[in-house]
Amino acid sequence: MKLFQCQVCDNVLYFENRTCERCKHRLAYVPELGTLSALEPAAGDTWTALAAPDRPGRLCANADYEACNWLVAPGSEQTFCVACRHNGTIPNVSDPPQRAAWQQIEVAKHRLFYTLLRWNLPLKTRTEDPAHGLLFDFLSDPPETQGPKVLTGHDNGLITIALVEADDVEREKRRKGMGEPYRTLIGHFRHEIGHHYWDVLVRDGGKLDACRAVFGDDDQDYGTALQRHYAEGAPPDWQEHFVSTYATAHPWEDFAETWAHYLHIVDTLEMASAFGLEVKPRLGGSQDLAVRVDFDPYGAAGIQPIIDAWLPFVFAMNSVNRAMGNRDLYPFVLSPRVIRKLGFIHDLVHGQI
Ligand SMILES: [Zn+2]
Ligand SMILES: [Zn+2]
Ligand SMILES: [Zn+2]
């Protein structure tokens, strides 16, 4: 994620801000420019973004629910922004807890779209591609007696996110129950979209053989593989080959987990770069841990510069978190095999396979 600044008063802004705290200007993200902009009211229901003053646009309709702060492209007839037009079922907005949960989910979803747009990845709505277009359903569980709980997952472009995952207590309970070191809403989005882009870029992109050479043969029965994973757990040496225990379940899950980690790493490093972070430990001897994050990881030439910056940066950030009594920022180990898999995702995203 980049760092944004108010065009009126230079205040530094978060991606989610709707108003500048200093000058009180309304703010919106302009996806075509990849920037957050202060707004001035223009004709009718349009606003002038000071970052692009010649192109007034409307706010996404989800701004009414404080669920979106993006502008619809100027001249577009669309009601929703480029991120929200992929929404299918949304929660009941007249129910305050559901609405609050949805707002949390939208924060994570918009950060995902920031990344997808940075790489210009193919994005088709369900209207544009009725069979495989990208669609999100945000579903709340039925009452206890009426059927099974909602499962977060992906099926042919349809990504379902269980609304209850926005509940910190419930999500933490699930994290502990599954023995996971990390569970977040943005993690769910980055994982599930990995399945979608496996369909789009690997299966439909003619990259199956190249992908199988790295992630293994995905021809094995998925249902049986998952059952085996839940019955037996991960093999003892999983860390040498996989980024997480869940990645061991099936090559599709390995791909989605590795994809999610690649997104975690690139976006977090971009934030570090925006702040000009430098790690320079006051230690004698080897300076393997010294790094200055001063490049754009979204445009990196290969996986190696990303990893070379990530490892020292994460060691520093994990240490900072431990000093504060928090869990590690990034509680994972990247083995050489996993780095090779991340390299495949890098090349795939950049069209280099
Ligand atoms: Zn301002
Ligand atoms: Zn929107
Ligand atoms: Zn999955």
Tab-separated table of C-alpha atoms and ligand atoms in Angstrom:
chain	number	residue	atom	x	y	z
A	1	MET	CA	0.000	0.000	0.000
A	2	LYS	CA	1.127	3.512	-0.806
A	3	LEU	CA	1.119	6.467	1.519
A	4	PHE	CA	-1.402	9.168	0.630
A	5	GLN	CA	-1.477	12.877	1.297
A	6	CYS	CA	-4.247	15.476	1.267
A	7	GLN	CA	-3.950	17.765	-1.802
A	8	VAL	CA	-5.307	20.706	0.222
A	9	CYS	CA	-3.359	20.584	3.492
A	10	ASP	CA	-0.633	17.896	3.011
A	11	ASN	CA	-2.015	15.821	5.893
A	12	VAL	CA	-0.966	12.164	5.638
A	13	LEU	CA	-3.970	9.890	5.055
A	14	TYR	CA	-4.985	6.295	5.470
A	15	PHE	CA	-6.442	4.439	2.475
A	16	GLU	CA	-9.768	4.117	4.323
A	17	ASN	CA	-10.150	7.816	5.281
A	18	ARG	CA	-13.365	9.522	4.154
A	19	THR	CA	-12.545	12.968	5.508
A	20	CYS	CA	-9.266	14.772	6.042
A	21	GLU	CA	-8.929	15.206	9.800
A	22	ARG	CA	-7.026	18.465	9.357
A	23	CYS	CA	-8.865	20.443	6.645
A	24	LYS	CA	-12.153	18.470	6.768
A	25	HIS	CA	-12.292	17.959	2.984
A	26	ARG	CA	-14.159	14.888	1.881
A	27	LEU	CA	-11.822	12.256	0.426
A	28	ALA	CA	-12.176	9.505	-2.148
A	29	TYR	CA	-9.898	6.981	-3.804
A	30	VAL	CA	-9.546	7.470	-7.551
A	31	PRO	CA	-8.786	3.964	-8.839
A	32	GLU	CA	-7.708	5.142	-12.319
A	33	LEU	CA	-4.989	7.252	-10.718
A	34	GLY	CA	-4.250	4.913	-7.823
A	35	THR	CA	-4.490	7.783	-5.375
A	36	LEU	CA	-6.634	9.146	-2.605
A	37	SER	CA	-7.887	12.641	-3.356
A	38	ALA	CA	-9.537	15.542	-1.555
A	39	LEU	CA	-12.891	16.391	-3.153
A	40	GLU	CA	-14.806	19.574	-3.917
A	41	PRO	CA	-18.544	19.412	-4.700
A	42	ALA	CA	-19.262	19.770	-8.436
A	43	ALA	CA	-22.472	19.801	-10.486
A	44	GLY	CA	-25.348	17.545	-9.371
A	45	ASP	CA	-24.147	14.520	-7.430
A	46	THR	CA	-20.620	14.711	-8.819
A	47	TRP	CA	-17.392	15.660	-7.094
A	48	THR	CA	-14.167	17.116	-8.372
A	49	ALA	CA	-11.147	15.155	-7.212
A	50	LEU	CA	-8.305	17.618	-6.723
A	51	ALA	CA	-5.922	14.939	-7.991
A	52	ALA	CA	-7.778	15.027	-11.338
A	53	PRO	CA	-9.700	18.327	-11.393
A	54	ASP	CA	-10.843	18.079	-15.013
A	55	ARG	CA	-12.792	14.842	-14.511
A	56	PRO	CA	-15.648	15.141	-11.983
A	57	GLY	CA	-17.139	11.815	-10.894
A	58	ARG	CA	-19.713	10.310	-8.557
A	59	LEU	CA	-19.080	8.468	-5.326
A	60	CYS	CA	-19.767	4.737	-5.302
A	61	ALA	CA	-23.311	4.011	-4.068
A	62	ASN	CA	-21.860	2.082	-1.129
A	63	ALA	CA	-20.563	5.403	0.245
A	64	ASP	CA	-24.126	5.800	1.613
A	65	TYR	CA	-23.347	2.962	4.051
A	66	GLU	CA	-19.767	4.061	4.760
A	67	ALA	CA	-18.752	0.832	3.079
A	68	CYS	CA	-16.769	2.439	0.233
A	69	ASN	CA	-14.739	5.607	-0.345
A	70	TRP	CA	-14.017	5.099	-4.053
A	71	LEU	CA	-15.100	7.201	-7.030
A	72	VAL	CA	-16.893	5.755	-10.034
A	73	ALA	CA	-14.968	6.451	-13.243
A	74	PRO	CA	-15.935	9.845	-14.752
A	75	GLY	CA	-18.648	9.546	-17.401
A	76	SER	CA	-19.533	6.030	-16.310
A	77	GLU	CA	-23.188	5.071	-15.942
A	78	GLN	CA	-22.279	2.594	-13.202
A	79	THR	CA	-23.722	3.008	-9.706
A	80	PHE	CA	-20.836	1.180	-8.079
A	81	CYS	CA	-17.085	1.622	-8.201
A	82	VAL	CA	-14.752	-0.876	-9.861
A	83	ALA	CA	-14.436	-2.794	-6.561
A	84	CYS	CA	-18.103	-2.816	-5.513
A	85	ARG	CA	-19.586	-3.840	-8.845
A	86	HIS	CA	-18.358	-7.354	-8.020
A	87	ASN	CA	-20.609	-7.555	-4.949
A	88	GLY	CA	-23.437	-10.085	-5.074
A	89	THR	CA	-25.259	-10.652	-1.799
A	90	ILE	CA	-24.420	-8.111	0.861
A	91	PRO	CA	-25.565	-8.196	4.496
A	92	ASN	CA	-28.736	-6.600	5.788
A	93	VAL	CA	-27.688	-2.944	6.012
A	94	SER	CA	-30.643	-2.048	8.245
A	95	ASP	CA	-29.215	-4.331	10.962
A	96	PRO	CA	-26.422	-2.334	12.699
A	97	PRO	CA	-24.193	-5.335	13.670
A	98	GLN	CA	-24.418	-6.773	10.142
A	99	ARG	CA	-23.695	-3.397	8.637
A	100	ALA	CA	-20.660	-2.924	10.903
A	101	ALA	CA	-19.370	-6.384	9.959
A	102	TRP	CA	-19.830	-5.577	6.276
A	103	GLN	CA	-17.863	-2.335	6.648
A	104	GLN	CA	-14.947	-4.352	8.062
A	105	ILE	CA	-15.191	-6.789	5.169
A	106	GLU	CA	-15.198	-3.932	2.658
A	107	VAL	CA	-11.989	-2.511	4.152
A	108	ALA	CA	-10.266	-5.807	3.389
A	109	LYS	CA	-11.920	-6.150	-0.038
A	110	HIS	CA	-10.856	-2.663	-1.142
A	111	ARG	CA	-7.260	-3.375	-0.121
A	112	LEU	CA	-7.428	-6.501	-2.258
A	113	PHE	CA	-8.699	-4.495	-5.242
A	114	TYR	CA	-5.927	-1.943	-4.745
A	115	THR	CA	-3.493	-4.783	-5.435
A	116	LEU	CA	-5.423	-6.323	-8.349
A	117	LEU	CA	-5.555	-2.925	-10.053
A	118	ARG	CA	-1.866	-2.253	-9.415
A	119	TRP	CA	-1.050	-5.339	-11.478
A	120	ASN	CA	-3.825	-4.729	-13.961
A	121	LEU	CA	-5.026	-8.308	-13.479
A	122	PRO	CA	-8.052	-9.370	-15.551
A	123	LEU	CA	-11.295	-8.383	-13.809
A	124	LYS	CA	-14.641	-9.439	-15.225
A	125	THR	CA	-17.948	-8.952	-13.448
A	126	ARG	CA	-20.692	-11.570	-13.462
A	127	THR	CA	-22.524	-9.489	-16.083
A	128	GLU	CA	-19.483	-9.476	-18.349
A	129	ASP	CA	-18.832	-13.198	-17.835
A	130	PRO	CA	-21.935	-14.942	-16.432
A	131	ALA	CA	-20.134	-18.278	-15.923
A	132	HIS	CA	-16.806	-17.259	-14.385
A	133	GLY	CA	-16.974	-13.516	-13.586
A	134	LEU	CA	-15.759	-12.454	-10.157
A	135	LEU	CA	-18.561	-12.121	-7.615
A	136	PHE	CA	-18.574	-11.778	-3.836
A	137	ASP	CA	-21.290	-12.985	-1.505
A	138	PHE	CA	-21.032	-11.816	2.098
A	139	LEU	CA	-23.349	-14.141	3.984
A	140	SER	CA	-24.499	-14.359	7.588
A	141	ASP	CA	-25.140	-17.739	9.203
A	142	PRO	CA	-28.741	-18.965	9.338
A	143	PRO	CA	-30.271	-19.327	12.815
A	144	GLU	CA	-28.838	-22.365	14.728
A	145	THR	CA	-31.637	-24.730	13.767
A	146	GLN	CA	-31.842	-23.828	10.093
A	147	GLY	CA	-29.069	-25.468	8.174
A	148	PRO	CA	-25.286	-25.389	8.052
A	149	LYS	CA	-23.029	-22.413	8.747
A	150	VAL	CA	-21.706	-20.369	5.842
A	151	LEU	CA	-18.329	-21.579	4.567
A	152	THR	CA	-15.785	-19.112	3.249
A	153	GLY	CA	-14.620	-20.361	-0.117
A	154	HIS	CA	-14.369	-20.029	-3.903
A	155	ASP	CA	-16.375	-21.686	-6.657
A	156	ASN	CA	-15.961	-20.657	-10.305
A	157	GLY	CA	-15.441	-16.952	-9.661
A	158	LEU	CA	-17.934	-16.786	-6.793
A	159	ILE	CA	-16.168	-15.955	-3.535
A	160	THR	CA	-18.208	-16.429	-0.378
A	161	ILE	CA	-17.055	-14.730	2.791
A	162	ALA	CA	-18.776	-15.725	6.043
A	163	LEU	CA	-19.849	-12.484	7.695
A	164	VAL	CA	-18.993	-13.924	11.096
A	165	GLU	CA	-15.291	-13.760	10.134
A	166	ALA	CA	-15.563	-10.006	10.791
A	167	ASP	CA	-16.224	-10.817	14.458
A	168	ASP	CA	-12.818	-10.663	16.170
A	169	VAL	CA	-13.789	-13.084	18.943
A	170	GLU	CA	-15.197	-15.696	16.578
A	171	ARG	CA	-12.305	-15.369	14.132
A	172	GLU	CA	-9.767	-15.784	16.933
A	173	LYS	CA	-11.674	-18.837	18.179
A	174	ARG	CA	-11.495	-20.343	14.699
A	175	ARG	CA	-7.821	-19.465	14.366
A	176	LYS	CA	-6.979	-21.295	17.574
A	177	GLY	CA	-9.281	-24.193	16.725
A	178	MET	CA	-7.523	-24.668	13.375
A	179	GLY	CA	-4.047	-24.202	14.884
A	180	GLU	CA	-3.335	-21.267	12.558
A	181	PRO	CA	-0.705	-18.627	13.395
A	182	TYR	CA	-2.588	-15.978	11.400
A	183	ARG	CA	-6.208	-15.407	10.398
A	184	THR	CA	-7.511	-12.095	9.062
A	185	LEU	CA	-10.189	-10.844	6.701
A	186	ILE	CA	-7.600	-9.624	4.219
A	187	GLY	CA	-5.969	-13.049	4.430
A	188	HIS	CA	-9.274	-14.662	3.420
A	189	PHE	CA	-9.634	-12.340	0.438
A	190	ARG	CA	-6.054	-12.859	-0.712
A	191	HIS	CA	-6.408	-16.643	-0.421
A	192	GLU	CA	-9.781	-16.999	-2.158
A	193	ILE	CA	-8.823	-14.686	-5.029
A	194	GLY	CA	-5.823	-16.975	-5.503
A	195	HIS	CA	-8.234	-19.767	-6.495
A	196	HIS	CA	-9.933	-17.392	-8.936
A	197	TYR	CA	-6.655	-16.421	-10.588
A	198	TRP	CA	-5.609	-20.057	-10.750
A	199	ASP	CA	-8.696	-20.506	-12.967
A	200	VAL	CA	-8.035	-17.358	-14.993
A	201	LEU	CA	-4.242	-17.282	-15.332
A	202	VAL	CA	-3.216	-20.933	-14.909
A	203	ARG	CA	-6.048	-23.163	-16.168
A	204	ASP	CA	-7.468	-20.798	-18.790
A	205	GLY	CA	-4.105	-19.131	-19.410
A	206	GLY	CA	-2.383	-22.289	-20.668
A	207	LYS	CA	0.009	-22.489	-17.701
A	208	LEU	CA	-1.118	-25.804	-16.200
A	209	ASP	CA	2.077	-27.719	-16.936
A	210	ALA	CA	4.316	-24.942	-15.627
A	211	CYS	CA	2.197	-24.672	-12.482
A	212	ARG	CA	2.164	-28.427	-11.887
A	213	ALA	CA	5.947	-28.509	-12.164
A	214	VAL	CA	6.099	-26.211	-9.128
A	215	PHE	CA	2.998	-27.042	-7.089
A	216	GLY	CA	2.495	-30.703	-7.982
A	217	ASP	CA	-0.267	-32.583	-9.772
A	218	ASP	CA	-3.667	-31.070	-9.010
A	219	ASP	CA	-5.409	-34.027	-10.636
A	220	GLN	CA	-5.791	-35.824	-7.279
A	221	ASP	CA	-9.349	-35.757	-5.931
A	222	TYR	CA	-9.857	-32.529	-4.015
A	223	GLY	CA	-12.535	-33.777	-1.592
A	224	THR	CA	-10.514	-36.848	-0.619
A	225	ALA	CA	-7.372	-34.743	-0.206
A	226	LEU	CA	-9.132	-32.327	2.155
A	227	GLN	CA	-10.596	-35.197	4.173
A	228	ARG	CA	-7.147	-36.698	4.515
A	229	HIS	CA	-5.716	-33.348	5.582
A	230	TYR	CA	-8.311	-32.882	8.316
A	231	ALA	CA	-7.890	-36.487	9.506
A	232	GLU	CA	-4.096	-36.721	9.444
A	233	GLY	CA	-2.813	-33.134	9.530
A	234	ALA	CA	0.307	-31.933	7.740
A	235	PRO	CA	3.412	-34.112	7.265
A	236	PRO	CA	6.160	-33.457	9.860
A	237	ASP	CA	8.531	-31.836	7.336
A	238	TRP	CA	5.837	-29.570	5.844
A	239	GLN	CA	7.807	-26.387	6.546
A	240	GLU	CA	10.501	-27.394	4.061
A	241	HIS	CA	7.970	-27.459	1.243
A	242	PHE	CA	4.924	-25.366	2.161
A	243	VAL	CA	4.185	-21.916	3.541
A	244	SER	CA	1.418	-23.213	5.841
A	245	THR	CA	-0.047	-26.497	7.023
A	246	TYR	CA	-3.209	-25.870	5.003
A	247	ALA	CA	-1.106	-25.563	1.859
A	248	THR	CA	-0.241	-29.266	2.240
A	249	ALA	CA	-3.891	-30.294	1.717
A	250	HIS	CA	-3.934	-30.104	-2.102
A	251	PRO	CA	-1.926	-28.314	-4.838
A	252	TRP	CA	-4.857	-25.897	-5.324
A	253	GLU	CA	-4.640	-24.874	-1.671
A	254	ASP	CA	-0.872	-24.657	-1.916
A	255	PHE	CA	-1.271	-22.284	-4.860
A	256	ALA	CA	-3.904	-20.152	-3.074
A	257	GLU	CA	-1.868	-19.988	0.141
A	258	THR	CA	1.328	-19.063	-1.737
A	259	TRP	CA	-0.587	-16.496	-3.808
A	260	ALA	CA	-1.962	-14.941	-0.600
A	261	HIS	CA	1.532	-14.749	0.893
A	262	TYR	CA	2.908	-13.131	-2.232
A	263	LEU	CA	0.204	-10.438	-1.899
A	264	HIS	CA	0.897	-10.043	1.838
A	265	ILE	CA	4.604	-9.600	1.197
A	266	VAL	CA	4.400	-7.213	-1.768
A	267	ASP	CA	1.756	-4.946	-0.258
A	268	THR	CA	3.413	-4.800	3.174
A	269	LEU	CA	6.814	-4.089	1.619
A	270	GLU	CA	5.296	-1.282	-0.438
A	271	MET	CA	4.090	0.310	2.803
A	272	ALA	CA	7.579	-0.081	4.291
A	273	SER	CA	9.036	1.484	1.155
A	274	ALA	CA	6.578	4.404	1.305
A	275	PHE	CA	7.902	5.191	4.778
A	276	GLY	CA	11.518	4.775	3.626
A	277	LEU	CA	12.077	2.129	6.269
A	278	GLU	CA	15.610	0.963	6.775
A	279	VAL	CA	16.779	-1.938	8.929
A	280	LYS	CA	20.311	-1.476	10.217
A	281	PRO	CA	20.842	-3.619	13.305
A	282	ARG	CA	23.441	-2.463	15.777
A	283	LEU	CA	25.254	-5.779	15.714
A	284	GLY	CA	28.837	-6.799	15.065
A	285	GLY	CA	29.953	-9.221	12.361
A	286	SER	CA	27.732	-10.081	9.448
A	287	GLN	CA	25.285	-7.462	8.259
A	288	ASP	CA	22.896	-9.900	6.563
A	289	LEU	CA	20.076	-8.202	8.411
A	290	ALA	CA	20.680	-4.741	6.957
A	291	VAL	CA	18.279	-3.556	4.284
A	292	ARG	CA	16.788	-0.377	2.950
A	293	VAL	CA	13.352	-0.864	1.427
A	294	ASP	CA	13.616	1.703	-1.332
A	295	PHE	CA	12.034	0.073	-4.370
A	296	ASP	CA	8.520	-0.579	-5.662
A	297	PRO	CA	7.789	-4.242	-4.893
A	298	TYR	CA	4.753	-4.148	-7.224
A	299	GLY	CA	7.156	-3.565	-10.097
A	300	ALA	CA	10.048	-5.736	-8.873
A	301	ALA	CA	11.998	-7.512	-11.611
A	302	GLY	CA	11.933	-10.881	-9.832
A	303	ILE	CA	11.200	-12.565	-6.518
A	304	GLN	CA	14.776	-12.254	-5.194
A	305	PRO	CA	14.866	-8.504	-4.445
A	306	ILE	CA	11.498	-8.916	-2.708
A	307	ILE	CA	12.755	-11.747	-0.510
A	308	ASP	CA	16.084	-9.981	0.155
A	309	ALA	CA	14.156	-7.033	1.573
A	310	TRP	CA	11.388	-9.043	3.231
A	311	LEU	CA	13.466	-11.308	5.468
A	312	PRO	CA	15.394	-8.599	7.374
A	313	PHE	CA	12.334	-6.337	7.462
A	314	VAL	CA	10.171	-9.093	8.950
A	315	PHE	CA	12.802	-10.043	11.500
A	316	ALA	CA	12.801	-6.428	12.655
A	317	MET	CA	9.008	-6.101	12.652
A	318	ASN	CA	8.505	-9.393	14.480
A	319	SER	CA	10.960	-8.194	17.128
A	320	VAL	CA	9.084	-4.890	17.445
A	321	ASN	CA	5.787	-6.734	17.850
A	322	ARG	CA	7.283	-9.050	20.488
A	323	ALA	CA	8.519	-5.995	22.406
A	324	MET	CA	4.900	-4.832	22.491
A	325	GLY	CA	3.613	-8.245	23.579
A	326	ASN	CA	1.873	-8.852	20.262
A	327	ARG	CA	2.087	-11.829	17.956
A	328	ASP	CA	4.646	-11.720	15.153
A	329	LEU	CA	3.716	-9.513	12.228
A	330	TYR	CA	4.567	-12.405	9.909
A	331	PRO	CA	4.571	-15.726	11.791
A	332	PHE	CA	5.829	-17.828	8.883
A	333	VAL	CA	9.101	-19.288	7.609
A	334	LEU	CA	10.017	-19.074	3.926
A	335	SER	CA	12.054	-22.123	2.913
A	336	PRO	CA	13.956	-22.151	-0.418
A	337	ARG	CA	11.206	-24.352	-1.896
A	338	VAL	CA	8.505	-21.892	-0.809
A	339	ILE	CA	10.526	-19.003	-2.255
A	340	ARG	CA	10.582	-20.880	-5.572
A	341	LYS	CA	6.796	-21.139	-5.427
A	342	LEU	CA	6.529	-17.420	-4.630
A	343	GLY	CA	8.748	-16.840	-7.661
A	344	PHE	CA	6.232	-18.703	-9.815
A	345	ILE	CA	3.424	-16.448	-8.548
A	346	HIS	CA	5.591	-13.386	-9.216
A	347	ASP	CA	6.260	-14.484	-12.794
A	348	LEU	CA	2.600	-15.367	-13.313
A	349	VAL	CA	1.354	-11.991	-12.067
A	350	HIS	CA	3.887	-10.202	-14.276
A	351	GLY	CA	3.108	-12.317	-17.347
A	352	GLN	CA	6.629	-13.795	-17.391
A	353	ILE	CA	5.710	-17.481	-17.676
B	1	ZN	ZN	-6.627	18.056	4.240
B	2	ZN	ZN	-17.400	1.044	-4.061
B	3	ZN	ZN	-8.672	-22.423	-0.499
